[in-house]
CSV table of N, CA, C and O in Angstrom, one decimal:
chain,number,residue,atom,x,y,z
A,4,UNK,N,38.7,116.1,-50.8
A,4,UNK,CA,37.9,115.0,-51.4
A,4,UNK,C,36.9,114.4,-50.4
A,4,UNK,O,37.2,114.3,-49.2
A,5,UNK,N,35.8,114.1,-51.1
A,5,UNK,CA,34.7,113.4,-49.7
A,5,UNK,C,35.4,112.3,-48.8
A,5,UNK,O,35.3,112.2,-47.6
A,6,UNK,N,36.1,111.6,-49.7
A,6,UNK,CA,37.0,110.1,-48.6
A,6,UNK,C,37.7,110.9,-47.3
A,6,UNK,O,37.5,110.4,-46.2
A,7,UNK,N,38.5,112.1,-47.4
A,7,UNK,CA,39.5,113.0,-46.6
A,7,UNK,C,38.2,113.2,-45.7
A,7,UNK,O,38.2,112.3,-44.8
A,8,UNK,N,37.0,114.1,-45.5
A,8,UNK,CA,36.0,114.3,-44.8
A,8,UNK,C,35.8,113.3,-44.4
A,8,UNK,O,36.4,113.1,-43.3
A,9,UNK,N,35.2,112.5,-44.9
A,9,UNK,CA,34.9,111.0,-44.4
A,9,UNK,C,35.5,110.9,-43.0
A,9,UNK,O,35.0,111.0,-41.9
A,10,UNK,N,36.9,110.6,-43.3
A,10,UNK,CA,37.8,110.6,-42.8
A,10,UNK,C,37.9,111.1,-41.1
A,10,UNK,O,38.0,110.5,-40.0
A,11,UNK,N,37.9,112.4,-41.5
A,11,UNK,CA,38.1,113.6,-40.4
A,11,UNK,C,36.7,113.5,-39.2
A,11,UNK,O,36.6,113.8,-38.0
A,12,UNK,N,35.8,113.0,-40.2
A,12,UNK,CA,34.0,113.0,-39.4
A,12,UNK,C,34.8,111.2,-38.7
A,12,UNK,O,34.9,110.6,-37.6
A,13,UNK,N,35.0,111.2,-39.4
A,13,UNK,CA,35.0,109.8,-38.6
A,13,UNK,C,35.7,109.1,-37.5
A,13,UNK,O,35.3,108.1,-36.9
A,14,UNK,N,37.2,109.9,-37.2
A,14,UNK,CA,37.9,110.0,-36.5
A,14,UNK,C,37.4,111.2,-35.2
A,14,UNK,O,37.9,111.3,-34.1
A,15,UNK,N,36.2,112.2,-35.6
A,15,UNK,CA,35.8,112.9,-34.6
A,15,UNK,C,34.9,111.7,-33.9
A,15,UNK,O,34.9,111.1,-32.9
A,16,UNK,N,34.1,111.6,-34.9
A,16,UNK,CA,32.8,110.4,-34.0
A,16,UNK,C,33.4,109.6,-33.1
A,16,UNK,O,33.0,109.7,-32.0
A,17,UNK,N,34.3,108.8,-33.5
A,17,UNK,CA,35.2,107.9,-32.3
A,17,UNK,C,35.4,108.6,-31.1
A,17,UNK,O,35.3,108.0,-30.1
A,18,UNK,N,35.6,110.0,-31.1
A,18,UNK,CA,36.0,110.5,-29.2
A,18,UNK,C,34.8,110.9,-28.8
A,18,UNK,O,34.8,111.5,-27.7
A,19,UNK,N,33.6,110.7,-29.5
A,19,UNK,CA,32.3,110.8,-28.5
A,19,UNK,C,32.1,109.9,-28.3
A,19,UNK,O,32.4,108.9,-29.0
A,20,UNK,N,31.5,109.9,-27.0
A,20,UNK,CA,31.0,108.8,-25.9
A,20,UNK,C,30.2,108.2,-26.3
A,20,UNK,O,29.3,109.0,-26.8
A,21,UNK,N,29.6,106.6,-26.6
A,21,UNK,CA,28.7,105.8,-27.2
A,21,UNK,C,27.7,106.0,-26.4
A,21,UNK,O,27.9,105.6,-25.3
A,22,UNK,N,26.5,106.7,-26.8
A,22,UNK,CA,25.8,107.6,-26.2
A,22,UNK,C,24.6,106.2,-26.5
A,22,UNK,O,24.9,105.0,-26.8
A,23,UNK,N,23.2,106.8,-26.3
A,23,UNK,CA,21.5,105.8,-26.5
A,23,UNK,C,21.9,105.3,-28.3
A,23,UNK,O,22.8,105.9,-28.9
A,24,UNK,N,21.4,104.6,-28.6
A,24,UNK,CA,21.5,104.4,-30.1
A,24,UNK,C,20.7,105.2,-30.9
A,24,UNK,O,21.1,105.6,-32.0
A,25,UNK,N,20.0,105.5,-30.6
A,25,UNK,CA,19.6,106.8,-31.5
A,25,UNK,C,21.0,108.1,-32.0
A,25,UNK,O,21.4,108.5,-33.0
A,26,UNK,N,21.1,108.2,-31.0
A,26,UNK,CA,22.1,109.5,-31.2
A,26,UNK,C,23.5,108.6,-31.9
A,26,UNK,O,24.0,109.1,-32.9
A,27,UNK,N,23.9,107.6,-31.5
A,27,UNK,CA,24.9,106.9,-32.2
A,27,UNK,C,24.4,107.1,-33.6
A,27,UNK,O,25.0,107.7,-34.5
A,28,UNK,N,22.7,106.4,-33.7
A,28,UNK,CA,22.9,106.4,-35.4
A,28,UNK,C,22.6,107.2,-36.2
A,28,UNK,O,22.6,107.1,-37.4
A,29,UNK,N,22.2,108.5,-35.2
A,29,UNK,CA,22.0,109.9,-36.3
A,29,UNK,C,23.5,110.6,-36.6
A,29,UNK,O,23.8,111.5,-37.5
A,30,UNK,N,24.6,109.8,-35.4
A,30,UNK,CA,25.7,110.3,-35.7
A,30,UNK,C,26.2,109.4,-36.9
A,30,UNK,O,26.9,110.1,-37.6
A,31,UNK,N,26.1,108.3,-37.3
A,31,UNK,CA,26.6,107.3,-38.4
A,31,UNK,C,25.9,107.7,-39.5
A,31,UNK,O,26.3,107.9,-40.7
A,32,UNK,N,24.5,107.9,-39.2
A,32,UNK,CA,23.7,108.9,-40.4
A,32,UNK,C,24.7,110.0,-41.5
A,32,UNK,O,25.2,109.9,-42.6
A,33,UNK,N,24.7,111.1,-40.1
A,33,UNK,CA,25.7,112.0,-40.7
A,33,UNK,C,27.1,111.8,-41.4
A,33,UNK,O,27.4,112.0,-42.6
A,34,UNK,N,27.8,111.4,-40.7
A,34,UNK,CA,28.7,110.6,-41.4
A,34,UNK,C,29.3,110.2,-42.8
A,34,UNK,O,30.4,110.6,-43.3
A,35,UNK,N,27.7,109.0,-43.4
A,35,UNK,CA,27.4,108.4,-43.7
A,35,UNK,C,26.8,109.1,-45.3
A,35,UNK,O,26.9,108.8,-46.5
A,36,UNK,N,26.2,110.2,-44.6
A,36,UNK,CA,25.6,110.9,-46.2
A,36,UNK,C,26.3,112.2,-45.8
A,36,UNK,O,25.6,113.1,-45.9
A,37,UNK,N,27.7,112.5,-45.3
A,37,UNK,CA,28.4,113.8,-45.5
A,37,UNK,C,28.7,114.1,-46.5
A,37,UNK,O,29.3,113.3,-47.1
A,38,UNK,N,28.4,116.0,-47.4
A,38,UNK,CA,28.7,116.0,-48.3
A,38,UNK,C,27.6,115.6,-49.4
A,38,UNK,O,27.7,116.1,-50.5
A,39,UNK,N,26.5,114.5,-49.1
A,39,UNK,CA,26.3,113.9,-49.9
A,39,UNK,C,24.8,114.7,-50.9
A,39,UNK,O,24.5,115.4,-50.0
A,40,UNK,N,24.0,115.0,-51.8
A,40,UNK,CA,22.5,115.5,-52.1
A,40,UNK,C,21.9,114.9,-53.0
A,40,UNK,O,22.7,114.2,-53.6
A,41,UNK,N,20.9,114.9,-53.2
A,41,UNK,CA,19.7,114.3,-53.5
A,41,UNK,C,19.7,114.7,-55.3
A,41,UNK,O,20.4,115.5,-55.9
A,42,UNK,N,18.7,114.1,-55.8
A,42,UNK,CA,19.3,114.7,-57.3
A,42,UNK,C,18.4,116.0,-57.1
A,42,UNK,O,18.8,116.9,-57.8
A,43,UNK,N,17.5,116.1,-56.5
A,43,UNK,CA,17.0,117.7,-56.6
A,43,UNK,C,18.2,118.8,-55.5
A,43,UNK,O,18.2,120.0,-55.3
A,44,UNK,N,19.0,118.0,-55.1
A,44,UNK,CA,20.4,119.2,-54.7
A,44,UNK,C,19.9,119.4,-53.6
A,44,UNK,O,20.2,120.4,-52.9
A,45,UNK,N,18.9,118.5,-52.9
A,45,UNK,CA,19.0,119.0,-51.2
A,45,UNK,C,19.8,117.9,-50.3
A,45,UNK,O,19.6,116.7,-50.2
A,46,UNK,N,20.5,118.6,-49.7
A,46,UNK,CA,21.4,117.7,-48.7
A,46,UNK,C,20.5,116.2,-48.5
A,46,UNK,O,19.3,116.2,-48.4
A,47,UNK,N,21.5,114.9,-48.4
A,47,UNK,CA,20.9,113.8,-48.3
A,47,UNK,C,20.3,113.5,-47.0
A,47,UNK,O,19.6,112.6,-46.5
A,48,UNK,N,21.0,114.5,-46.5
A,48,UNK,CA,20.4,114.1,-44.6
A,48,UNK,C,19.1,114.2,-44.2
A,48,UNK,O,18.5,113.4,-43.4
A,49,UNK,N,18.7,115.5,-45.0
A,49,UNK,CA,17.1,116.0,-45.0
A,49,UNK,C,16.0,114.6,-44.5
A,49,UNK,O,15.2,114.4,-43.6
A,50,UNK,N,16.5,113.6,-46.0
A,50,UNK,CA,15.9,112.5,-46.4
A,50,UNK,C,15.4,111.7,-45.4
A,50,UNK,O,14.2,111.4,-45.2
A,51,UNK,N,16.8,111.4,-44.7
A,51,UNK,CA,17.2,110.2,-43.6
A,51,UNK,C,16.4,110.9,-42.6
A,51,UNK,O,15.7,110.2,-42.0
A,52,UNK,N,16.4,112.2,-42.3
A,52,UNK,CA,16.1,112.6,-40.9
A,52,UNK,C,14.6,112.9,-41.1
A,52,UNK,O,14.0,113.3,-40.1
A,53,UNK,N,14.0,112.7,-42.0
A,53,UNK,CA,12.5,113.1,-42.5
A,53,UNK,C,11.6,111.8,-42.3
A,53,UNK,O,10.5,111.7,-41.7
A,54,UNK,N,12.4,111.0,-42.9
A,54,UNK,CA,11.9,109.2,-42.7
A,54,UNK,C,11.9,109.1,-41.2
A,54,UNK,O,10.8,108.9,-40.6
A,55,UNK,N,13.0,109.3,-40.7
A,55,UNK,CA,13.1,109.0,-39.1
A,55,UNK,C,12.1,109.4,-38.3
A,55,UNK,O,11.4,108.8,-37.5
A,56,UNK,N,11.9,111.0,-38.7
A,56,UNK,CA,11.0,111.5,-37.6
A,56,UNK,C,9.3,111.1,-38.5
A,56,UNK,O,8.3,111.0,-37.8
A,57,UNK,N,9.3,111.0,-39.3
A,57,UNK,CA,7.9,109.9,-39.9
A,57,UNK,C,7.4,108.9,-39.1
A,57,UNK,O,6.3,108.9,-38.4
A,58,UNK,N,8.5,108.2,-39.2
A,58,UNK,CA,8.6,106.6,-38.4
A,58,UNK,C,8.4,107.1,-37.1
A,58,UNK,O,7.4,106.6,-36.6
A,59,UNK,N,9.1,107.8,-36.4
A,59,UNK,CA,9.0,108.4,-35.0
A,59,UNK,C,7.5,108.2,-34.4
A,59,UNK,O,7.0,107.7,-33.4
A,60,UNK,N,6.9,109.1,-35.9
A,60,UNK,CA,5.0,109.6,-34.9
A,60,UNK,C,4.2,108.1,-35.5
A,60,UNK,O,3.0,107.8,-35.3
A,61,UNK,N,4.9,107.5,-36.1
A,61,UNK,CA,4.3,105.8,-35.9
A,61,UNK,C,4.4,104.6,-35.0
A,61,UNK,O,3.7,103.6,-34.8
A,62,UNK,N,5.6,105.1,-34.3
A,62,UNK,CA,6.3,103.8,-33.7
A,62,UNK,C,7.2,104.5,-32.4
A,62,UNK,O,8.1,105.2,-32.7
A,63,UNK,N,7.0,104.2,-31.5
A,63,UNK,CA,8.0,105.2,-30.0
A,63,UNK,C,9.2,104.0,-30.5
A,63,UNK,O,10.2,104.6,-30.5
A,64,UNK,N,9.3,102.9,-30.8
A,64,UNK,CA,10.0,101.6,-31.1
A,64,UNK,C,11.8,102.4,-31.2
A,64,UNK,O,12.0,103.1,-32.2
A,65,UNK,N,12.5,102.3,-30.4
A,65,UNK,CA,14.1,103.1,-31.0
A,65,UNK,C,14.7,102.1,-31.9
A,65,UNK,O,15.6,102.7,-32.4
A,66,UNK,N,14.7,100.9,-32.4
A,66,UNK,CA,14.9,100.1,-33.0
A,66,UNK,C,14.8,100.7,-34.4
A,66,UNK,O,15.6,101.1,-35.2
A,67,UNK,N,13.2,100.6,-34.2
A,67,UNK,CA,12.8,101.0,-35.8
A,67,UNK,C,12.9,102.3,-36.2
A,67,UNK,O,12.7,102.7,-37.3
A,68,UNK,N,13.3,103.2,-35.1
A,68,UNK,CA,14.0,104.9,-35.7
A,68,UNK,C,15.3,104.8,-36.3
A,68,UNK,O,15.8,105.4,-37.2
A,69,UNK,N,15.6,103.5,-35.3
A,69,UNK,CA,17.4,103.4,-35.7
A,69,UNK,C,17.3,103.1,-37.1
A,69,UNK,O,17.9,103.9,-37.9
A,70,UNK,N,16.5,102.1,-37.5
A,70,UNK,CA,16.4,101.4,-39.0
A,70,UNK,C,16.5,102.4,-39.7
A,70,UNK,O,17.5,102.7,-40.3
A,71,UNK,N,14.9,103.5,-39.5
A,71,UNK,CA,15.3,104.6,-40.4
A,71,UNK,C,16.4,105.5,-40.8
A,71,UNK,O,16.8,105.8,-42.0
A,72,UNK,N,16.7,105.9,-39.7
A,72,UNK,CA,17.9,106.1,-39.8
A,72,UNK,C,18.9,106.5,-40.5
A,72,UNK,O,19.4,107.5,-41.0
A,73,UNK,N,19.2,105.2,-40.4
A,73,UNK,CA,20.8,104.0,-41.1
A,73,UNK,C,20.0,103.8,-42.6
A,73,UNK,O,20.9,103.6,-43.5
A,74,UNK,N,18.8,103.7,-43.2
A,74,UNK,CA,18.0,102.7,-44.1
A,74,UNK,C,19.1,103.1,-45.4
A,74,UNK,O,19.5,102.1,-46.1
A,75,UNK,N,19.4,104.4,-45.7
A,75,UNK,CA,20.5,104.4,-47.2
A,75,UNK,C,22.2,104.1,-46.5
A,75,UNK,O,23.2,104.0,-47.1
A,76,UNK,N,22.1,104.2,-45.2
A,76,UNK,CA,23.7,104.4,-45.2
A,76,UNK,C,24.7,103.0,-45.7
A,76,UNK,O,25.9,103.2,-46.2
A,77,UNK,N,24.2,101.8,-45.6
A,77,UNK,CA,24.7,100.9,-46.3
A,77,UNK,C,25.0,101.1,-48.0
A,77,UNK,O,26.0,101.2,-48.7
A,78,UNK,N,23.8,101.2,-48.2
A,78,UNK,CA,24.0,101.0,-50.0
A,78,UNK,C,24.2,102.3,-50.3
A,78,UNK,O,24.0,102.3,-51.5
A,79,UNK,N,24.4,103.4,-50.1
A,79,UNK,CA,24.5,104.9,-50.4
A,79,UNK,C,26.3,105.4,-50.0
A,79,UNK,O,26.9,106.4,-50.6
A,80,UNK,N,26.8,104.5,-48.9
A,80,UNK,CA,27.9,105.0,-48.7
A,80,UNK,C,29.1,103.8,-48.4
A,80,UNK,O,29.1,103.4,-47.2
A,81,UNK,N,29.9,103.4,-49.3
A,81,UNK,CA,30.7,102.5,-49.6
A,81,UNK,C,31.8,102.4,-48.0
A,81,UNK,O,32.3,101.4,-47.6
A,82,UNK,N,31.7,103.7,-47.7
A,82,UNK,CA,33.2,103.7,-46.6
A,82,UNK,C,32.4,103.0,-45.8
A,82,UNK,O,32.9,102.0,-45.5
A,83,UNK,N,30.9,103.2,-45.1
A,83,UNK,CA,30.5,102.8,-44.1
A,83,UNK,C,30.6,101.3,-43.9
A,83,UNK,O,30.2,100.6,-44.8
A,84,UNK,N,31.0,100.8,-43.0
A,84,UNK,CA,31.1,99.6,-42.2
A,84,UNK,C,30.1,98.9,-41.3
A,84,UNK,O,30.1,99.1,-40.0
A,85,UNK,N,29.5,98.3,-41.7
A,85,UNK,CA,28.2,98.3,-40.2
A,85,UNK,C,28.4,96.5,-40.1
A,85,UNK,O,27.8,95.9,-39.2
C-alpha cells in the first residue's frame, strides 16, 4: 500500500545527511508525491520538478525553488509533516 512506501521512503531519507535545502526538499518532494499521477497518468513529480526548474530560470533565490518545490506536498500528501 502507498502508506507501507511512504513508509520505507521515509525511513531511507532519515540516514541521508541533511544536505543544502534544495536537495532536502526535492528529497521531501519525492517522498511526498511517491507513487503518486496526475489525472493525465503522468507521475506527479514531473509537475513539481517542472515548476521548480521554471522558477529556477526566474529567480537563482533557493528559497523560492524550495517553495516550488514543496508547493503540492502539503495539501496533496496527508502523511507529510512540515
Amino acid at each position: 500500500p502507498k502508506h507501507a512506501r511512504y513508509e520505507a521512503t521515509r525511513r531511507h531519507l532519515e540516514t541521508l545527511p541533511a544536505a543544502e535545502p534544495l536537495s532536502a526538499a526535492t528529497r521531501w518532494m519525492l517522498a511526498a508525491h511517491l507513487g503518486t499521477s496526475r489525472p493525465d497518468g503522468a507521475p506527479y513529480v514531473e509537475h513539481t520538478s517542472s515548476v521548480a526548474a521554471r522558477i529556477a530560470t526566474l529567480t537563482g533565490d533557493p528559497e523560492v525553488i524550495v517553495a516550488a518545490l514543496l508547493h503540492d506536498a502539503v495539501e496533496d500528501s496527508p502523511e507529510i509533516i512540515v
